[in-house]
Coordinates of N, CA and C in Angstrom, one line a residue:
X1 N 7.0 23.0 -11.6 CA 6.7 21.6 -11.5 C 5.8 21.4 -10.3
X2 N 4.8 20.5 -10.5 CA 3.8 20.8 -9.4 C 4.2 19.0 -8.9
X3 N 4.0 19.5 -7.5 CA 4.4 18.1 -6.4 C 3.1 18.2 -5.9
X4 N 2.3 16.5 -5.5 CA 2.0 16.4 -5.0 C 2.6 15.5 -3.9
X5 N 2.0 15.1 -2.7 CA 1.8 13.9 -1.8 C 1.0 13.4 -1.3
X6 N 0.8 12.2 -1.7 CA -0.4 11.1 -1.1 C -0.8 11.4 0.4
X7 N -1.7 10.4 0.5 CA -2.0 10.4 1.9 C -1.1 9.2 2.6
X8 N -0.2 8.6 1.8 CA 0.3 7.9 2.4 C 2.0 8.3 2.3
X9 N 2.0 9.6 1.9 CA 3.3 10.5 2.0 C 4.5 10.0 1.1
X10 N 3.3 9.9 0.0 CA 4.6 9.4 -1.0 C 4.0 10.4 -2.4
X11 N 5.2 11.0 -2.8 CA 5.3 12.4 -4.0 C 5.2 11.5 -5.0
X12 N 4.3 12.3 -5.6 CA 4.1 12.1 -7.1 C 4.2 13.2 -7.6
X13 N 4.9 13.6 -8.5 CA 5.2 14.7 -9.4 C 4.6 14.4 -10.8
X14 N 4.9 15.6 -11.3 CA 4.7 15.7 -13.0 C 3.1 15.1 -13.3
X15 N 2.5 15.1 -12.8 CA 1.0 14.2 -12.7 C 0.8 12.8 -13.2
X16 N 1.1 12.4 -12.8 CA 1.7 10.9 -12.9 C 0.4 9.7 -12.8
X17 N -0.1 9.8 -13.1 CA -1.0 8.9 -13.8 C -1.1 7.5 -14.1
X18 N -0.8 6.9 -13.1 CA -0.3 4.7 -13.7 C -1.7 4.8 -14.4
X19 N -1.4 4.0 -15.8 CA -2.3 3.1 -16.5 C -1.8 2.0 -16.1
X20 N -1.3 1.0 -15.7 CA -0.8 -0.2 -15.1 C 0.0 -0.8 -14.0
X21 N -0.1 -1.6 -13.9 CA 0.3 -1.8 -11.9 C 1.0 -3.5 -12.6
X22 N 2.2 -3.8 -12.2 CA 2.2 -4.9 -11.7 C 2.8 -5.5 -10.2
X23 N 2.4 -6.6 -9.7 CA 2.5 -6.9 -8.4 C 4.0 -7.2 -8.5
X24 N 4.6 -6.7 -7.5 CA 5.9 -7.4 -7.4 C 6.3 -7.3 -5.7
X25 N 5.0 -8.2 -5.6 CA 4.9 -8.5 -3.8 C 6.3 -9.5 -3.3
X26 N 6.4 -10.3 -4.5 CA 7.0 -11.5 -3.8 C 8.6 -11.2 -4.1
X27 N 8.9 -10.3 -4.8 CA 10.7 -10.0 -5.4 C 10.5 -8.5 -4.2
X28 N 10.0 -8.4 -4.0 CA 9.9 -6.6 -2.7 C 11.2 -7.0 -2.3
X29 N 11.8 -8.0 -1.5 CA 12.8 -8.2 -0.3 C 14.2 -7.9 -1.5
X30 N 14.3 -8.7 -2.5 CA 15.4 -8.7 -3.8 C 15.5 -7.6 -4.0
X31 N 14.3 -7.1 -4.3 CA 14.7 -5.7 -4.8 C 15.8 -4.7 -3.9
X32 N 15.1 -4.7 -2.8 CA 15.0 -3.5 -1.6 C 17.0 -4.4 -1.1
X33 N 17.3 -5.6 -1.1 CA 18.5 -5.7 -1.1 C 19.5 -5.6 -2.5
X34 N 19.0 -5.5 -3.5 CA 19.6 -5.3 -5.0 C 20.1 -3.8 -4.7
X35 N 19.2 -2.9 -4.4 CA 19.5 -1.4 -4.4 C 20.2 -0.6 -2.9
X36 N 20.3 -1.7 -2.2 CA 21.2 -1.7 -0.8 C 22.4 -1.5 -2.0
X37 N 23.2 -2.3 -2.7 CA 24.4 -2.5 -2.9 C 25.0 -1.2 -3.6
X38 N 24.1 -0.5 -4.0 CA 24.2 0.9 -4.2 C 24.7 2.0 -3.2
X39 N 26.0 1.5 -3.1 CA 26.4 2.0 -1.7 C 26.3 3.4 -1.8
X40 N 27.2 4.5 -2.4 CA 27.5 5.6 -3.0 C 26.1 6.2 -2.7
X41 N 24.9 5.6 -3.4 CA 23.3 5.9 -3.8 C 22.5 6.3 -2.7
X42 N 23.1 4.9 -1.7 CA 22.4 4.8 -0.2 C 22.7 5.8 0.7
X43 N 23.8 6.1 0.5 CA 24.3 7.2 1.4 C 24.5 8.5 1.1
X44 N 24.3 8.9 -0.5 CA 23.4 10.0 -0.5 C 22.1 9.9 -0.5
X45 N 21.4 9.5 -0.5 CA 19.9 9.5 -0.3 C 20.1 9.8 0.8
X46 N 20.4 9.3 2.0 CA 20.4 9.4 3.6 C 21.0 11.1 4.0
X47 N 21.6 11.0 3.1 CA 22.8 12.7 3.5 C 21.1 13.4 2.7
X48 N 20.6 13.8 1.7 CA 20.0 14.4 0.8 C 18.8 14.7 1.5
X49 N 18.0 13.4 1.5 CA 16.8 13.0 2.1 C 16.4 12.3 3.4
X50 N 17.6 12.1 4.1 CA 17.1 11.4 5.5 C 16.8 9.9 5.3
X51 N 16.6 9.5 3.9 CA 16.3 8.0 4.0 C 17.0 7.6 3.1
X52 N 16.7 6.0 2.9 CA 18.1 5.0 2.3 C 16.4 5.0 0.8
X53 N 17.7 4.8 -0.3 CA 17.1 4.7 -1.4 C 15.9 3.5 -1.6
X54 N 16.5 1.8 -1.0 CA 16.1 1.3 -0.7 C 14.5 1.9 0.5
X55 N 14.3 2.3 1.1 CA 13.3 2.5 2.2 C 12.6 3.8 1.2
X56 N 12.9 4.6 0.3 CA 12.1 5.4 -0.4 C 11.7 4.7 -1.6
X57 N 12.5 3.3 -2.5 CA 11.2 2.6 -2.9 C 10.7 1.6 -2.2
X58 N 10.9 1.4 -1.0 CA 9.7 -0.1 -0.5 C 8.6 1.4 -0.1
X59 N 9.1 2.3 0.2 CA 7.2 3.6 0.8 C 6.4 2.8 -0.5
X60 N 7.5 3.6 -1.8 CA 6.6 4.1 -2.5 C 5.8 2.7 -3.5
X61 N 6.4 1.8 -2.9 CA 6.4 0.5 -3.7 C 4.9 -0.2 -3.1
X62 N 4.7 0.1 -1.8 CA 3.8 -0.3 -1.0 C 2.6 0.4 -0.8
X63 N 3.2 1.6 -1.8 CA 1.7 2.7 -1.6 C 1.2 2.7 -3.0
X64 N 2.1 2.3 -4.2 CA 1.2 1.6 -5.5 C 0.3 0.4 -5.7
X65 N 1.4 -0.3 -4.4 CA 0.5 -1.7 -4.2 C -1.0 -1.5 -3.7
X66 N -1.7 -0.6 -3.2 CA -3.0 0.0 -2.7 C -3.6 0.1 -3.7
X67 N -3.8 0.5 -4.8 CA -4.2 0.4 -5.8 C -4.7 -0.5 -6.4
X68 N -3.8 -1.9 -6.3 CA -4.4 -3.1 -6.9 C -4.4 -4.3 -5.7
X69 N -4.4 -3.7 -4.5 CA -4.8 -4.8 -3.2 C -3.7 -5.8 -3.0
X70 N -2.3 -5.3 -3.1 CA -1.2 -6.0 -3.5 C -0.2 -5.7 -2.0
X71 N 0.6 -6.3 -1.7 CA 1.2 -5.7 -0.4 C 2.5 -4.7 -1.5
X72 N 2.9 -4.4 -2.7 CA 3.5 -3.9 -3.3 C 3.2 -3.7 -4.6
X73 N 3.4 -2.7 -5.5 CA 3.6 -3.0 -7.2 C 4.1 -2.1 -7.7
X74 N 4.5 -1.8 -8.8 CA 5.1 -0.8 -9.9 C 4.2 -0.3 -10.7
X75 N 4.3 1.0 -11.0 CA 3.1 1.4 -11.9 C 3.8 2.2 -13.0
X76 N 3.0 1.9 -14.3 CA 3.3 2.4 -15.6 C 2.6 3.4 -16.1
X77 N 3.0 4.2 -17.0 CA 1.9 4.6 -17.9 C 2.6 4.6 -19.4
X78 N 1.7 4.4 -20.2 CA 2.5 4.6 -21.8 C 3.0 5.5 -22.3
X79 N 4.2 5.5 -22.6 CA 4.5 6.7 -23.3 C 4.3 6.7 -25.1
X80 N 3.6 7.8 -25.5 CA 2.7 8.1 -26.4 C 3.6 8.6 -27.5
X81 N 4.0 7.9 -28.9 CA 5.1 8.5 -29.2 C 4.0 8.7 -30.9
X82 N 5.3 9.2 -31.8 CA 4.7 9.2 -33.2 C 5.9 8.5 -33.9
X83 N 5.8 7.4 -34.4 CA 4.3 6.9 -34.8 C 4.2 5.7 -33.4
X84 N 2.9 5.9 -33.3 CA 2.4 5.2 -32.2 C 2.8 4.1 -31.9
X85 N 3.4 3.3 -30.4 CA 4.0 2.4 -30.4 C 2.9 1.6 -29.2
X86 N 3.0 0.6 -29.0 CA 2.6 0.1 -28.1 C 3.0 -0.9 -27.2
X87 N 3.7 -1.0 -26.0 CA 4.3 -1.9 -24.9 C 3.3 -2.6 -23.8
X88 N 2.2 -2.3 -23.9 CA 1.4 -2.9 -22.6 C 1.2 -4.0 -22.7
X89 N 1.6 -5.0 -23.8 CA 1.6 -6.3 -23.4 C 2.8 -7.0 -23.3
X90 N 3.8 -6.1 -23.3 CA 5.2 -6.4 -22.6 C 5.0 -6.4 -21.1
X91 N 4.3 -6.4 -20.6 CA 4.2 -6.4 -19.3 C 3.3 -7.5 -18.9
X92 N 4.0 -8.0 -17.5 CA 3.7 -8.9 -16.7 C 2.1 -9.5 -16.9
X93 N 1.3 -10.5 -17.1 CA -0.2 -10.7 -17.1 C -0.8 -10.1 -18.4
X94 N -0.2 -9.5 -19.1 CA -0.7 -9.1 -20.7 C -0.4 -9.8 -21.7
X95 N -1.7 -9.9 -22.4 CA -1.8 -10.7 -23.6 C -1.0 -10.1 -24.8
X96 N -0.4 -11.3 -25.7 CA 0.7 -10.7 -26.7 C 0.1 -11.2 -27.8

């Protein structure tokens, strides 16, 4: 498995490739306290990795957001099935 890391020190594995970004500047705080309550989660991440699950997605959440000039966002790519399916206008700002 090939790892990379950004320049902003956040891994991307498996070649990861976003075809889509959406902003989710303004729910950042919800989120990053939704996955606090992940107590069990938070505290191995911290035992595992040195950081709280919460603090390894706002990195990584903030270093997608660079991409589309966002203080945060999530990124997608399609997964390519047979017979061909298509989701990209299930997402946020896409036309249906």
């Amino acid at each position: 498995m090939q790892n990379r890391t950004s320049k902003c020190g956040v891994s991307a594995s498996h070649d990861f490739s976003p075809e889509h970004y959406v902003d989710i500047s303004s729910v950042l705080p919800r989120k990053a306290e939704m996955l606090a309550c992940h107590k069990s989660q938070e505290i191995w991440m911290q035992q595992a990795y040195g950081e709280s699950l919460s603090g390894i997605m706002l990195r990584n959440a903030r270093h997608r957001g660079l991409a589309i000039n966002a203080e945060a966002a999530e990124a997608f790519r399609s997964l390519r099935t047979y017979p061909v399916t298509r989701g990209d206008d299930l997402l946020p700002g896409r036309a249906r």
